[in-house]
PDB file of C-alpha atoms in Angstrom:
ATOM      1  CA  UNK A  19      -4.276  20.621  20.350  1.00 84.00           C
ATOM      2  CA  UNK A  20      -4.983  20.795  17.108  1.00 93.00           C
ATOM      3  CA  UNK A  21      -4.749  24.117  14.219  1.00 95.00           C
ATOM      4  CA  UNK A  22      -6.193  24.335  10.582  1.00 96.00           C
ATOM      5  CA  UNK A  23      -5.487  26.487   8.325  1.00 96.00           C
ATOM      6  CA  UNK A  24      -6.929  27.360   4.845  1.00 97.00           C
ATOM      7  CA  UNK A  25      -5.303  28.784   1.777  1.00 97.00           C
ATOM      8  CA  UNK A  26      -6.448  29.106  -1.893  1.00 97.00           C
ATOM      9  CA  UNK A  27      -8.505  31.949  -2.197  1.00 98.00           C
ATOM     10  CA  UNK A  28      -9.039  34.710  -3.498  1.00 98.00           C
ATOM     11  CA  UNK A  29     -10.697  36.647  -6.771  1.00 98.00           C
ATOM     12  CA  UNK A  30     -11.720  34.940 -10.033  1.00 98.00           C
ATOM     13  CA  UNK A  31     -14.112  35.578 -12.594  1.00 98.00           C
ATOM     14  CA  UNK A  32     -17.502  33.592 -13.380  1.00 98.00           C
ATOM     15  CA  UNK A  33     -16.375  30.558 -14.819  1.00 98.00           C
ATOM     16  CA  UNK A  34     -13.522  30.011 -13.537  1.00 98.00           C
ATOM     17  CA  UNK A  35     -11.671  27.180 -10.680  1.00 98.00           C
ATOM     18  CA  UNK A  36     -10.016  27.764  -7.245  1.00 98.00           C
ATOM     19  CA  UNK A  37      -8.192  24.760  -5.057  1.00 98.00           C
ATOM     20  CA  UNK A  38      -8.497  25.618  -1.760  1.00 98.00           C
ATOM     21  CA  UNK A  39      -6.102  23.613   0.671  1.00 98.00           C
ATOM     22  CA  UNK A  40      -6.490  23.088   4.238  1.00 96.00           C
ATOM     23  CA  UNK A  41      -3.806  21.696   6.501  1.00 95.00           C
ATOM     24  CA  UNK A  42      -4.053  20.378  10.983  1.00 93.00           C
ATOM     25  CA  UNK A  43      -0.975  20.120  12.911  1.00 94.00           C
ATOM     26  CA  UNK A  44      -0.706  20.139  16.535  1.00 92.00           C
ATOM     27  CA  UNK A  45      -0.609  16.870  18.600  1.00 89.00           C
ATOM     28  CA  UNK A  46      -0.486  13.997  16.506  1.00 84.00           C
ATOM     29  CA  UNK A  47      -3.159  11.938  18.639  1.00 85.00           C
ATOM     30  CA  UNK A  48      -5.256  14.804  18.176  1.00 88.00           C
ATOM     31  CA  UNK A  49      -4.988  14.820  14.577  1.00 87.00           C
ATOM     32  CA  UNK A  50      -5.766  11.330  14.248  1.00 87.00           C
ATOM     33  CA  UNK A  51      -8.944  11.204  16.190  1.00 90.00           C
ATOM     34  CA  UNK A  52     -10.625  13.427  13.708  1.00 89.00           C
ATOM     35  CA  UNK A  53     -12.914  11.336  11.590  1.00 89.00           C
ATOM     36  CA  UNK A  54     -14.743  13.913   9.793  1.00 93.00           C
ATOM     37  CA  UNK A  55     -13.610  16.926   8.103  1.00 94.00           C
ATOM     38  CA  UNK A  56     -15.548  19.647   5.853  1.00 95.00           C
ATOM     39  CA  UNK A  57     -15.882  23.008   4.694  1.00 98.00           C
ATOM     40  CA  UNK A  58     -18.339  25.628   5.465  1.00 98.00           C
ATOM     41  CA  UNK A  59     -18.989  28.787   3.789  1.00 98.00           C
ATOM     42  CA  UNK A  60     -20.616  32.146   5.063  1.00 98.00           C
ATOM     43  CA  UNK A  61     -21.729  34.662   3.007  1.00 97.00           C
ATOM     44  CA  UNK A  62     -22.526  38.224   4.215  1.00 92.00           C
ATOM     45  CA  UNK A  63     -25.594  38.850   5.969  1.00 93.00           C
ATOM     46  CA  UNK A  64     -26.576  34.819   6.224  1.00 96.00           C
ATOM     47  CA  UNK A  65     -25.900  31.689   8.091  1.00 96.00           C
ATOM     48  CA  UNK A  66     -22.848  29.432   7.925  1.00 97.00           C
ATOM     49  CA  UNK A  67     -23.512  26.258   5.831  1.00 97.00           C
ATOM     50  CA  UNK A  68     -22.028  22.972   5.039  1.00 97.00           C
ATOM     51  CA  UNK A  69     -20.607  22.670   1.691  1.00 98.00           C
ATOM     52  CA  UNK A  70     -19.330  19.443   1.961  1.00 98.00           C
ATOM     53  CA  UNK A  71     -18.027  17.142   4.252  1.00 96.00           C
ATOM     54  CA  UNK A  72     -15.867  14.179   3.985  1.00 94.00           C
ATOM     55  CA  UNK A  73     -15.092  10.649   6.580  1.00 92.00           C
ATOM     56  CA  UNK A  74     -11.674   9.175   7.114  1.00 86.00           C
ATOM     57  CA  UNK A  75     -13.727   6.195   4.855  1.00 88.00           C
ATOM     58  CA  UNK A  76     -13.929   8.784   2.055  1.00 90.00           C
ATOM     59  CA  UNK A  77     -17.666   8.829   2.251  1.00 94.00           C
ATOM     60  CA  UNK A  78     -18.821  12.352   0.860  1.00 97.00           C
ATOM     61  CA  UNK A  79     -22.006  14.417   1.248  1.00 97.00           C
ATOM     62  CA  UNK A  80     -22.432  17.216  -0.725  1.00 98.00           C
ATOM     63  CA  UNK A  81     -24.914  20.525  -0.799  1.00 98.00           C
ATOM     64  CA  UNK A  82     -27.036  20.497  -3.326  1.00 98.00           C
ATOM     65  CA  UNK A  83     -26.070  23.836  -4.466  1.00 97.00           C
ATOM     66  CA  UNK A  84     -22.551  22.851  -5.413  1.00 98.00           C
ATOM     67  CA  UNK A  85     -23.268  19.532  -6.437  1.00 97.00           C
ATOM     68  CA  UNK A  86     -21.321  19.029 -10.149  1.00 97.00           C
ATOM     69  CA  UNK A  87     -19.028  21.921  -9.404  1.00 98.00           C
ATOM     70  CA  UNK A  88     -17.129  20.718  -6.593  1.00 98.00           C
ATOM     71  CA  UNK A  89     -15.236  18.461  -5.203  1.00 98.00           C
ATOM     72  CA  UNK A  90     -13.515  17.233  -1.868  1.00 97.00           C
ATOM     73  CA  UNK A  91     -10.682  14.854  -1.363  1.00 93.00           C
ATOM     74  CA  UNK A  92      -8.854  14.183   1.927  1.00 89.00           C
ATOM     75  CA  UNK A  93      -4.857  13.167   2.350  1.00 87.00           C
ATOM     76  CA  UNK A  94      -4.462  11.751   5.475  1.00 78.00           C
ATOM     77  CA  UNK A  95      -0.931  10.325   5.689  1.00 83.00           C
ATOM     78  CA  UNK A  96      -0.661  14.404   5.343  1.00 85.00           C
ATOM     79  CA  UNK A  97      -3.200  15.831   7.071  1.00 88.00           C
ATOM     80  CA  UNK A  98      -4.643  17.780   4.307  1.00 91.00           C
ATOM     81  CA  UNK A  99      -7.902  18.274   2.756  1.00 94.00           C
ATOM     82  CA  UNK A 100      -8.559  20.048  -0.862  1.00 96.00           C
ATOM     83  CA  UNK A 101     -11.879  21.683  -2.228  1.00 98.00           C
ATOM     84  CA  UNK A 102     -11.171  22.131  -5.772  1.00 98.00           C
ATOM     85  CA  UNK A 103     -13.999  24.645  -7.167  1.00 98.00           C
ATOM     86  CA  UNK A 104     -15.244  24.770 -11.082  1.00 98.00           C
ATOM     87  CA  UNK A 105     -17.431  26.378 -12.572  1.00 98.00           C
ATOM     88  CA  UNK A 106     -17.511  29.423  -9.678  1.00 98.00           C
ATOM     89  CA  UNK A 107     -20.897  31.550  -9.829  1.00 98.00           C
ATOM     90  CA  UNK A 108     -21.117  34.886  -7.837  1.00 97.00           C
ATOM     91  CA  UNK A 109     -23.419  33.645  -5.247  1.00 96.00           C
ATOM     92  CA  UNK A 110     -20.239  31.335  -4.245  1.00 98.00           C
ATOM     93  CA  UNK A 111     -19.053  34.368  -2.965  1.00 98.00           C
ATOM     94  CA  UNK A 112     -18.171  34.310   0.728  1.00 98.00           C
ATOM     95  CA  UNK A 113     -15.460  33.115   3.510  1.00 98.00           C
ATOM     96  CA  UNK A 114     -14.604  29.331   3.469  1.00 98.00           C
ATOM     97  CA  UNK A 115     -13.733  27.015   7.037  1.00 98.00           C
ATOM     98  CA  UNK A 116     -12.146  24.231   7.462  1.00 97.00           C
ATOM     99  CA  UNK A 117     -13.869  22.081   9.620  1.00 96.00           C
ATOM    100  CA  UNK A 118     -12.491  18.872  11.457  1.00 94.00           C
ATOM    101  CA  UNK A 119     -14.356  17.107  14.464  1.00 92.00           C
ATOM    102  CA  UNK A 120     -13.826  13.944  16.296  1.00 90.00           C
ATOM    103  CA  UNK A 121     -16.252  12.318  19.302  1.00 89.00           C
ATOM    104  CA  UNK A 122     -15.769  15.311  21.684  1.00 90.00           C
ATOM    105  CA  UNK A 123     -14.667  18.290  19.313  1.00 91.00           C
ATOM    106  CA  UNK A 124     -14.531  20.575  16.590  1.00 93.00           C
ATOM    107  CA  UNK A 125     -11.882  22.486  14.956  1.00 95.00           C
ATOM    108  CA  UNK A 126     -12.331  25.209  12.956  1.00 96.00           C
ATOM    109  CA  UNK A 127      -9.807  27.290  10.686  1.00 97.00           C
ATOM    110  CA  UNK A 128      -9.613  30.788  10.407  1.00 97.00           C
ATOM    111  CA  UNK A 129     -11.338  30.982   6.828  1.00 97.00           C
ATOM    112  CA  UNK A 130     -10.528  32.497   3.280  1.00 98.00           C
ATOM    113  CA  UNK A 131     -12.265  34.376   1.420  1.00 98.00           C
ATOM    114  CA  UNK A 132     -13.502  33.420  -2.343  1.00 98.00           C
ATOM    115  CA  UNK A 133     -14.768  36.558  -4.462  1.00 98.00           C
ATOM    116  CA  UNK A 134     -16.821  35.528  -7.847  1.00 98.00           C
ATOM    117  CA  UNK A 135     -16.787  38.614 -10.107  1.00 97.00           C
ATOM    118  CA  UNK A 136     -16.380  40.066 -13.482  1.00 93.00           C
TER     119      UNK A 136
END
């Protein structure tokens, strides 16, 4: 019913900024019953965690850990949601999701992977 997919990543040095982009198609009702969408991030070896997630309302809630460095912003006449990333540490190494749920479902994309090294 409904497909996300991520781009933007990839490798960049301590310091430095990544945009990832993550775009739904599929069946338009579909796409507009999501009210919430996010990313999640999985590093090797540990859980999958929220980074940040984001309401149709544009109400935000952010992990602490990124909090400053990070930020979320949702089209929806488009269907797309951005995570622009600053300030990228090592331990922000991992692969990214999309995430995009409604009452009865969740959606996840197929995740890109963000390497932080000199």
């Amino acid at each position: 019913q409904v497909q996300l997919v991520e781009s933007g990543g990839g490798l960049v040095q301590p310091g430095g900024s990544l945009r990832l982009s993550c775009a739904a198609s599929g069946n338009i009702f579909s796409i507009n019953s999501i009210n919430t969408m996010g990313w999640y991030r999985q590093a090797p070896g540990k859980q999958r965690e929220l980074v940040v997630s984001i309401t149709s309302g544009g109400t935000t809630n952010y992990a602490d850990s990124v909090k400053g460095r990070f930020t979320i912003s949702r089209d929806n006449a488009k269907n797309l949601v951005y995570l622009q990333m600053n300030s990228l540490k090592p331990d922000d190494t991992a692969v990214y999701y999309c995430n995009g749920r409604d009452y009865y479902r969740d959606y996840w994309g197929q995740g890109t992977q963000v390497t932080v090294s000199s």
